[in-house]
One Martini backbone bead per residue (centre of mass of N, CA, C, O) as a GRO file, in nm:
protein
  111
    1MET     BB    1   0.810   1.659   1.722
    2GLU     BB    2   0.887   1.365   1.580
    3GLN     BB    3   0.776   1.180   1.328
    4ALA     BB    4   0.696   0.889   1.221
    5LYS     BB    5   0.737   0.677   0.974
    6PRO     BB    6   0.550   0.558   0.752
    7MET     BB    7   0.408   0.235   0.670
    8ILE     BB    8   0.400   0.098   0.347
    9GLU     BB    9   0.197  -0.174   0.221
   10ILE     BB   10   0.221  -0.419  -0.052
   11TYR     BB   11   0.013  -0.681  -0.138
   12GLY     BB   12   0.103  -0.933  -0.392
   13ALA     BB   13   0.091  -1.023  -0.746
   14ASP     BB   14   0.145  -1.092  -1.076
   15ILE     BB   15  -0.136  -1.171  -1.079
   16ILE     BB   16  -0.435  -1.064  -1.148
   17CYS     BB   17  -0.708  -1.015  -0.999
   18ALA     BB   18  -1.007  -1.159  -1.081
   19SER     BB   19  -1.184  -0.906  -0.948
   20CYS     BB   20  -0.969  -0.689  -1.117
   21VAL     BB   21  -1.058  -0.586  -1.380
   22ASN     BB   22  -0.840  -0.351  -1.530
   23ALA     BB   23  -0.633  -0.351  -1.323
   24PRO     BB   24  -0.354  -0.310  -1.188
   25SER     BB   25  -0.093  -0.432  -1.079
   26SER     BB   26   0.071  -0.462  -0.791
   27LYS     BB   27   0.340  -0.339  -0.887
   28ASP     BB   28   0.209  -0.091  -1.021
   29THR     BB   29   0.081   0.015  -0.763
   30TYR     BB   30   0.339   0.063  -0.608
   31GLU     BB   31   0.466   0.266  -0.813
   32TRP     BB   32   0.228   0.465  -0.821
   33LEU     BB   33   0.217   0.539  -0.522
   34GLN     BB   34   0.502   0.642  -0.491
   35ALA     BB   35   0.478   0.870  -0.703
   36ALA     BB   36   0.231   1.017  -0.577
   37ILE     BB   37   0.356   1.076  -0.299
   38ASP     BB   38   0.609   1.230  -0.396
   39ARG     BB   39   0.445   1.457  -0.539
   40LYS     BB   40   0.247   1.549  -0.296
   41TYR     BB   41   0.501   1.471  -0.069
   42PRO     BB   42   0.763   1.627  -0.057
   43ASN     BB   43   1.010   1.546   0.169
   44GLN     BB   44   0.849   1.297   0.301
   45ALA     BB   45   0.875   1.049   0.523
   46TYR     BB   46   0.885   0.702   0.415
   47THR     BB   47   0.780   0.362   0.394
   48ILE     BB   48   0.811   0.116   0.127
   49ARG     BB   49   0.653  -0.207   0.048
   50TYR     BB   50   0.684  -0.518  -0.125
   51VAL     BB   51   0.471  -0.816  -0.126
   52ASP     BB   52   0.506  -1.141  -0.234
   53ILE     BB   53   0.268  -1.393  -0.189
   54GLU     BB   54   0.443  -1.612  -0.378
   55GLY     BB   55   0.684  -1.593  -0.218
   56SER     BB   56   0.938  -1.572  -0.001
   57LEU     BB   57   0.861  -1.574   0.345
   58ASP     BB   58   1.033  -1.449   0.653
   59ASN     BB   59   0.755  -1.379   0.801
   60GLU     BB   60   0.465  -1.419   0.978
   61ARG     BB   61   0.304  -1.172   0.890
   62ASP     BB   62   0.328  -1.206   0.583
   63GLN     BB   63   0.211  -1.491   0.579
   64ASP     BB   64  -0.065  -1.416   0.692
   65TYR     BB   65  -0.153  -1.225   0.464
   66ALA     BB   66  -0.117  -1.424   0.233
   67THR     BB   67  -0.322  -1.631   0.334
   68ARG     BB   68  -0.568  -1.439   0.347
   69ILE     BB   69  -0.566  -1.383   0.044
   70GLN     BB   70  -0.574  -1.683  -0.061
   71GLU     BB   71  -0.858  -1.712   0.122
   72ASP     BB   72  -1.035  -1.441   0.052
   73GLU     BB   73  -1.029  -1.202   0.268
   74PHE     BB   74  -0.855  -1.060   0.047
   75PHE     BB   75  -0.761  -0.848  -0.183
   76TYR     BB   76  -0.550  -0.777  -0.459
   77PRO     BB   77  -0.413  -0.532  -0.362
   78LEU     BB   78  -0.278  -0.468  -0.038
   79VAL     BB   79  -0.317  -0.179   0.174
   80LEU     BB   80  -0.091  -0.049   0.422
   81ILE     BB   81  -0.093   0.170   0.717
   82ASN     BB   82   0.024   0.102   1.000
   83ASN     BB   83  -0.158  -0.178   0.990
   84GLU     BB   84  -0.378  -0.043   0.805
   85VAL     BB   85  -0.639  -0.083   0.609
   86ILE     BB   86  -0.694   0.104   0.296
   87GLY     BB   87  -0.684  -0.125   0.062
   88GLU     BB   88  -0.845  -0.328  -0.205
   89GLY     BB   89  -0.762  -0.402  -0.519
   90TYR     BB   90  -0.892  -0.116  -0.608
   91ILE     BB   91  -0.694   0.158  -0.590
   92GLN     BB   92  -0.709   0.466  -0.410
   93LEU     BB   93  -0.586   0.778  -0.318
   94LYS     BB   94  -0.759   0.916  -0.102
   95PRO     BB   95  -0.715   0.721   0.147
   96VAL     BB   96  -0.411   0.753   0.150
   97PHE     BB   97  -0.395   1.062   0.184
   98THR     BB   98  -0.567   1.084   0.438
   99LYS     BB   99  -0.384   0.918   0.621
  100LEU     BB  100  -0.126   1.086   0.587
  101GLU     BB  101  -0.253   1.351   0.695
  102ASN     BB  102  -0.324   1.227   0.976
  103LEU     BB  103   0.007   1.188   1.014
  104GLY     BB  104   0.121   1.493   0.894
  105PHE     BB  105   0.095   1.544   0.610
  106ILE     BB  106   0.188   1.786   0.351
  107PRO     BB  107   0.067   1.922   0.085
  108ASP     BB  108   0.135   2.013  -0.242
  109GLU     BB  109  -0.050   2.271  -0.390
  110THR     BB  110   0.102   2.268  -0.687
  111VAL     BB  111  -0.015   1.970  -0.781
   0.00000   0.00000   0.00000
């Protein structure tokens, strides 16, 4: 049985979150996560997307998350995997990797 590709979403903005002093920017977090996932889980399919909460948002779901972040319900960057919040603000790899492995990803043990 073929597993569906996980959808990883990073919601953020160019300005670093005021509560996240010394944390990387949202865009840097997106690039860092993508590189870390590709290195730890080579040749395993997933989709990753970055959503700028200050940009033009063309769907209601993205607009809802953007509004919730702007109203301080979440810190950004906000990371979701398959619609589940995995982290917000200062993002750590362990919860991301744990979720991916729960979805069937197999780590490359040589990394």
